PDB file of C-alpha atoms in Angstrom:
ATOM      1  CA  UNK Y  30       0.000   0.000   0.000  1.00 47.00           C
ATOM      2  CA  UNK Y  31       2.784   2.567   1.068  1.00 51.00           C
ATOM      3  CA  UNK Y  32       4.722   1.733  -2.300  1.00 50.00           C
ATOM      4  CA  UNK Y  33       1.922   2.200  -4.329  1.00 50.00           C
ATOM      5  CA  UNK Y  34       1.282   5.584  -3.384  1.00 50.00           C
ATOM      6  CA  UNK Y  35       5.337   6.774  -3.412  1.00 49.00           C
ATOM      7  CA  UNK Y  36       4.925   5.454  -7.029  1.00 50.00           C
ATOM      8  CA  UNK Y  37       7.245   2.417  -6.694  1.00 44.00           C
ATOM      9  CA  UNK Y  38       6.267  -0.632  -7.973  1.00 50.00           C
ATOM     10  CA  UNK Y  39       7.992  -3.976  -7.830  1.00 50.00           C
ATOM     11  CA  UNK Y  40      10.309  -5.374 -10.819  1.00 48.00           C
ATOM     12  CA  UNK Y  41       9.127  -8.629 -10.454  1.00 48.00           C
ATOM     13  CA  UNK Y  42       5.311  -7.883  -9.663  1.00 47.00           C
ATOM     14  CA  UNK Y  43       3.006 -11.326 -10.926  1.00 47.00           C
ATOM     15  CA  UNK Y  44       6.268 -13.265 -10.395  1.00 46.00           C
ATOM     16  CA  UNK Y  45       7.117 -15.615 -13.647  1.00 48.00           C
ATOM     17  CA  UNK Y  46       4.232 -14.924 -15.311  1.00 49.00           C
ATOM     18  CA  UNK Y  47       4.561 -10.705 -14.513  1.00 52.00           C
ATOM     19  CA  UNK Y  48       5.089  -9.022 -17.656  1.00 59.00           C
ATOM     20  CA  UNK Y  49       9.430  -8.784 -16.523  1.00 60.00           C
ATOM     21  CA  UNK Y  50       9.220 -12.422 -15.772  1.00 61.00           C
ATOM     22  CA  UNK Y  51       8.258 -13.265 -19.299  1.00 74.00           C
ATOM     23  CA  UNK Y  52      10.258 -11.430 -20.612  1.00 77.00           C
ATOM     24  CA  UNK Y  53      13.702 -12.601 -18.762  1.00 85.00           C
ATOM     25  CA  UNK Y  54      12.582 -16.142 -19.315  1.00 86.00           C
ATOM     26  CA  UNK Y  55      12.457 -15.131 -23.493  1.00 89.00           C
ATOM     27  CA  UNK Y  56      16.331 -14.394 -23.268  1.00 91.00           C
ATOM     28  CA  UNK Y  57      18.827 -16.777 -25.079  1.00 92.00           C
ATOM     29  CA  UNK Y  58      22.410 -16.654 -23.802  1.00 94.00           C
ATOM     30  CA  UNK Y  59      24.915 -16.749 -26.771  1.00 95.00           C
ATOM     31  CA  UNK Y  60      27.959 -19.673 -25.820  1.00 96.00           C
ATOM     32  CA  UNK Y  61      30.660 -17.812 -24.098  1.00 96.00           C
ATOM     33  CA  UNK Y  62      34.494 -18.753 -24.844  1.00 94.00           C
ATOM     34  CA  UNK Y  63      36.135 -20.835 -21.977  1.00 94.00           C
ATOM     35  CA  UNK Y  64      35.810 -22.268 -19.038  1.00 94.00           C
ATOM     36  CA  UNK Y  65      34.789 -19.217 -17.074  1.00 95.00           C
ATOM     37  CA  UNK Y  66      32.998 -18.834 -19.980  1.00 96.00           C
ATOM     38  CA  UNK Y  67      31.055 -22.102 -19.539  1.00 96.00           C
ATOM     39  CA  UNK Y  68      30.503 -21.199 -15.873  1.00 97.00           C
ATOM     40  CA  UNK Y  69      28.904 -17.473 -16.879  1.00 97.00           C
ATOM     41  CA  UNK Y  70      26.825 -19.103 -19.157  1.00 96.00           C
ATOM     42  CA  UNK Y  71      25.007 -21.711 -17.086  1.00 96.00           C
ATOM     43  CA  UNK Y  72      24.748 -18.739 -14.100  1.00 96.00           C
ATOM     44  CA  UNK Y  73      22.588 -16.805 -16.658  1.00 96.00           C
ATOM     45  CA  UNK Y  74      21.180 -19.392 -18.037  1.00 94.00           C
ATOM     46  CA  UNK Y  75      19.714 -20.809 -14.348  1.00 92.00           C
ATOM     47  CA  UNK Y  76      18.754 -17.036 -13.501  1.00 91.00           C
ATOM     48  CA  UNK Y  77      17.160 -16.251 -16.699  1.00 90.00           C
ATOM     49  CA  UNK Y  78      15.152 -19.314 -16.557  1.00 81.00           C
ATOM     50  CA  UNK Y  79      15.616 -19.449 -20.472  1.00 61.00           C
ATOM     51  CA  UNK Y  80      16.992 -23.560 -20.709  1.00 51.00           C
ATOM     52  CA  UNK Y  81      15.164 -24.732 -23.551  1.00 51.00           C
ATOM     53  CA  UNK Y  82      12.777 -22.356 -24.153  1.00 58.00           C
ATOM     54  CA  UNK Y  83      11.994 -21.897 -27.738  1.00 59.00           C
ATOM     55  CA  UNK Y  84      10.352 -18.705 -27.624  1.00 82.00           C
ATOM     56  CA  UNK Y  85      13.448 -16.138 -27.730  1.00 87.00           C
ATOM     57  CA  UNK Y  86      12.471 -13.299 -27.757  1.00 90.00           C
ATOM     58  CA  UNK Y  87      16.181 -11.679 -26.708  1.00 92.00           C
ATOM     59  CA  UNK Y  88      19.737 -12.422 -26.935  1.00 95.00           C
ATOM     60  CA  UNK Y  89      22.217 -11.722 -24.346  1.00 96.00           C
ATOM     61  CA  UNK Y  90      26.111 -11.524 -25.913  1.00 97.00           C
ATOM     62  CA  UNK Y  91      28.861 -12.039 -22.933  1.00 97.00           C
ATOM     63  CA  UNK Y  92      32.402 -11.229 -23.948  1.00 97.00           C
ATOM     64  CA  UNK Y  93      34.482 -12.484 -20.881  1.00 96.00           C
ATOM     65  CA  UNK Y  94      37.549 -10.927 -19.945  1.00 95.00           C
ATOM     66  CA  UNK Y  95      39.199 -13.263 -16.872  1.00 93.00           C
ATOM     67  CA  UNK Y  96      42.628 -12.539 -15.489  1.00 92.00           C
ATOM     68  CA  UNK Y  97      44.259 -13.400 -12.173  1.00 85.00           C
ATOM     69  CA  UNK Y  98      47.778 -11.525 -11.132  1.00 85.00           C
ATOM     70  CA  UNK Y  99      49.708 -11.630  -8.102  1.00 80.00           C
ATOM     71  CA  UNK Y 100      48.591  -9.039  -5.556  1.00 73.00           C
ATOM     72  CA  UNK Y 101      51.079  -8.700  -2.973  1.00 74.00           C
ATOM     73  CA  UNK Y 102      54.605  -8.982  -3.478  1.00 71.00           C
ATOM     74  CA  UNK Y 103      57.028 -10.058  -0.499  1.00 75.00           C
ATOM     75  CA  UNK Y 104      60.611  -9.047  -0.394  1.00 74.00           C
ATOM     76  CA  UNK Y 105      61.875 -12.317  -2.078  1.00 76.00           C
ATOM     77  CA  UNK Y 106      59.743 -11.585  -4.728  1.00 72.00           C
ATOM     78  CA  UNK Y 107      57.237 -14.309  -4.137  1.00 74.00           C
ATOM     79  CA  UNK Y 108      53.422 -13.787  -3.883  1.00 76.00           C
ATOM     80  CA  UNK Y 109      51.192 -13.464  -1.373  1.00 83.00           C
ATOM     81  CA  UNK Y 110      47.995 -12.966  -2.360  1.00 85.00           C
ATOM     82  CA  UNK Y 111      46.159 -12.863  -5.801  1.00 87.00           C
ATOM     83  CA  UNK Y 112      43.547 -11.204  -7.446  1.00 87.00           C
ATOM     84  CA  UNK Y 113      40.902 -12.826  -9.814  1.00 91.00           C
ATOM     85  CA  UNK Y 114      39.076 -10.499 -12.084  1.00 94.00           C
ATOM     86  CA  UNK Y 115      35.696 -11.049 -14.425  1.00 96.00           C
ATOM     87  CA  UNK Y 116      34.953  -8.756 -16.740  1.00 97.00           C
ATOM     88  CA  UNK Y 117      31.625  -8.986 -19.127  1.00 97.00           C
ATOM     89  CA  UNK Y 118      31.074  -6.816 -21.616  1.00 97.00           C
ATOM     90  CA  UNK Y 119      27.461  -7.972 -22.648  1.00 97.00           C
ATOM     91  CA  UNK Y 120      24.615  -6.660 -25.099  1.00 97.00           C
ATOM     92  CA  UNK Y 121      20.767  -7.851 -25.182  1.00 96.00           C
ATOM     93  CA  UNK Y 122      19.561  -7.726 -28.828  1.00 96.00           C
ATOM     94  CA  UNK Y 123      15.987  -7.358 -29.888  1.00 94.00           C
ATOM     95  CA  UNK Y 124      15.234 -10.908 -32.517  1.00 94.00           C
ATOM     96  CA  UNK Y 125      12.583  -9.115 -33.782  1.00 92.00           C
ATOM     97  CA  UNK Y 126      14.557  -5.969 -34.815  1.00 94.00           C
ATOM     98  CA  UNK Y 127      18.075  -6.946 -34.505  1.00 95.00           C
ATOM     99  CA  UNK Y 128      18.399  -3.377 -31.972  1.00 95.00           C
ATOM    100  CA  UNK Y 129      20.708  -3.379 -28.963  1.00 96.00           C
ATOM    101  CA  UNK Y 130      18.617  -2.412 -25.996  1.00 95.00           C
ATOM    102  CA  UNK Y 131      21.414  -2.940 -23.690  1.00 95.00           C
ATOM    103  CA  UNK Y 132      25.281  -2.848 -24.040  1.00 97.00           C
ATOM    104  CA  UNK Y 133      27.043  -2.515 -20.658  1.00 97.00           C
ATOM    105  CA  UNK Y 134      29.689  -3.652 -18.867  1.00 97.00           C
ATOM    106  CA  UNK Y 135      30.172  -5.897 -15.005  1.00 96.00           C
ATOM    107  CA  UNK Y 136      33.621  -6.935 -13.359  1.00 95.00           C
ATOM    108  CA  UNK Y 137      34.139  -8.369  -9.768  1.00 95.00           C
ATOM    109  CA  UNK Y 138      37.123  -9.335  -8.331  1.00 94.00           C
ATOM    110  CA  UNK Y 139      37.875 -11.456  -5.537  1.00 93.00           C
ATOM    111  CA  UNK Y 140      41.127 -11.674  -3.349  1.00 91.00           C
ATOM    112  CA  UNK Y 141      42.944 -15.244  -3.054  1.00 88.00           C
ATOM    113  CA  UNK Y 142      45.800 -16.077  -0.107  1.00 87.00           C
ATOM    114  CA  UNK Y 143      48.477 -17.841  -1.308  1.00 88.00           C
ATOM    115  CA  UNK Y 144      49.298 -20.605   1.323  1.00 86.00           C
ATOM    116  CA  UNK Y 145      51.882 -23.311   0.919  1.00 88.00           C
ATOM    117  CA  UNK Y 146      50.022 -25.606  -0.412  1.00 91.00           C
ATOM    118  CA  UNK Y 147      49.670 -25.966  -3.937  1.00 90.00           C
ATOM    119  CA  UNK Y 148      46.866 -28.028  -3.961  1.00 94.00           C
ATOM    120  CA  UNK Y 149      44.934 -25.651  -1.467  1.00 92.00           C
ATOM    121  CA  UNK Y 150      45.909 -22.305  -3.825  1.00 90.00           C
ATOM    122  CA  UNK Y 151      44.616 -24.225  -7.121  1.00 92.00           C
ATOM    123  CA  UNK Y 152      40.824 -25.114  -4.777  1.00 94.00           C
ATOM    124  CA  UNK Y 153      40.822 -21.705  -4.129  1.00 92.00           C
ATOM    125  CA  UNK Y 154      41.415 -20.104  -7.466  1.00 92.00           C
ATOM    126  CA  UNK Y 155      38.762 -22.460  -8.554  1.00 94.00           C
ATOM    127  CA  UNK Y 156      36.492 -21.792  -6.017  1.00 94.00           C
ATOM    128  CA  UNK Y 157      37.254 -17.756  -6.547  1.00 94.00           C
ATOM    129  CA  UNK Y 158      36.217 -18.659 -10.403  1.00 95.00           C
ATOM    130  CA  UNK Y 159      32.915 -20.494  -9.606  1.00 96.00           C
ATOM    131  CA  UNK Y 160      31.738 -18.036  -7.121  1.00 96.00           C
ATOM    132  CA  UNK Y 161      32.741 -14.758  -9.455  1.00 96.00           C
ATOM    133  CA  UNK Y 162      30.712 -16.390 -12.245  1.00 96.00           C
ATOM    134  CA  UNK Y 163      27.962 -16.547  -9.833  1.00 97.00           C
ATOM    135  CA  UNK Y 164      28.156 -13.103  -9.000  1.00 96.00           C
ATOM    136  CA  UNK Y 165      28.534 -11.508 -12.635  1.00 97.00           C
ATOM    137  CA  UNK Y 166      25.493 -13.800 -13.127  1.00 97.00           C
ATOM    138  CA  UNK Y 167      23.642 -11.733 -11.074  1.00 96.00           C
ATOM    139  CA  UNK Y 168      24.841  -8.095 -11.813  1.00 96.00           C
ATOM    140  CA  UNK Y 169      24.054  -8.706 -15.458  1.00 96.00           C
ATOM    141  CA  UNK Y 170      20.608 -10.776 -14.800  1.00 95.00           C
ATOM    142  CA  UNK Y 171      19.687  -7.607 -12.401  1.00 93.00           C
ATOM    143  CA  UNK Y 172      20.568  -4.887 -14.757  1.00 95.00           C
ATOM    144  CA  UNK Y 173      18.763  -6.572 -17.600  1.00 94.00           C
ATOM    145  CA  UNK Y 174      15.661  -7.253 -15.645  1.00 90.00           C
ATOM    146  CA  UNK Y 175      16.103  -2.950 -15.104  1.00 89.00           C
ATOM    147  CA  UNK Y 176      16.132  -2.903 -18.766  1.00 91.00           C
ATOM    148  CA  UNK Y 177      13.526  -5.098 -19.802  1.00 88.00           C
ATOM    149  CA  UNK Y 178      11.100  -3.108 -16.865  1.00 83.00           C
ATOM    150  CA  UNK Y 179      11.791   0.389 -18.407  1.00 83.00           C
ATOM    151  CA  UNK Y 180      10.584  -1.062 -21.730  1.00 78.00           C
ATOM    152  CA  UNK Y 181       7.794  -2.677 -20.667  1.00 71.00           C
ATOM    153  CA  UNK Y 182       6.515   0.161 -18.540  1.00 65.00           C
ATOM    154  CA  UNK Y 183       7.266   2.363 -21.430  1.00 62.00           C
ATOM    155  CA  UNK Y 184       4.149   3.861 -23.680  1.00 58.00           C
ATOM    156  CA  UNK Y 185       3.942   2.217 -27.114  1.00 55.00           C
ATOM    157  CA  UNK Y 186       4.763   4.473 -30.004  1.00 54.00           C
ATOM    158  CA  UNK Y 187       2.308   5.038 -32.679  1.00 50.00           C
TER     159      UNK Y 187
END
């Protein structure tokens, strides 16, 4: 009641079958080069609730940009701690028109200690990977779903 009258309404009002929630399940993710690639992929594709839908309506274009560098240096030169970065650059294309409604960018990095064992620095890197793809998942998904409201709460030109 008190949003209605500020003039905020929710993004996801009628849930999956709410005029946003149709519309996020009509994007098709593009394959994305990789591994991290891969992992971006299925994140969006889980969020977007698109698997197998053969109504597209959308397509979502990820370029992935991954890189992980040493963060802290010690005296002897070794490392102490890296940093794993994702950056998407990403557009969502009209089918019907072949327009770009959205081209924007999302990065997230993550900090990784670098312990003595080799085997625990690899699970972590990993686990740094899985978890970022996660995250750009949902920065992209969210800013999309922003998108997709404006349009749909937009008036229809003549």
């Amino acid at each position: 009641m008190m949003l209605a009258s500020c003039g905020l309404q929710p993004m996801y009002a009628g849930g999956a079958s709410g005029e946003v929630g149709r519309a996020i399940s009509s994007v098709v993710v593009s394959p994305i080069e990789g591994k991290a690639g891969y992992l971006v992929r299925n994140a969006l594709t889980d969020r977007l609730g698109a698997a197998g839908k053969s109504e597209a309506r959308y397509r979502l274009d990820v370029r992935l940009d991954e890189k992980l560098a040493g963060m802290i240096v010690q005296s002897d030169d070794s490392v102490s701690r890296e940093r794993r970065v994702m950056r998407a650059r990403y557009q969502l294309v009209d089918l019907n028109t072949g327009a770009v409604i959205l081209d924007d960018t999302a990065d997230i990095d993550a900090g990784i200690d670098i312990v003595k064992s080799e085997y625990a620095v690899i699970a972590a890197e990993q686990t740094a990977q899985e978890n970022l793809s996660q995250d750009l998942a949902n920065q992209i998904v969210t800013r999309i779903s922003g998108r997709l409201r404006q349009r749909s709460a937009a008036p229809a030109k003549p």
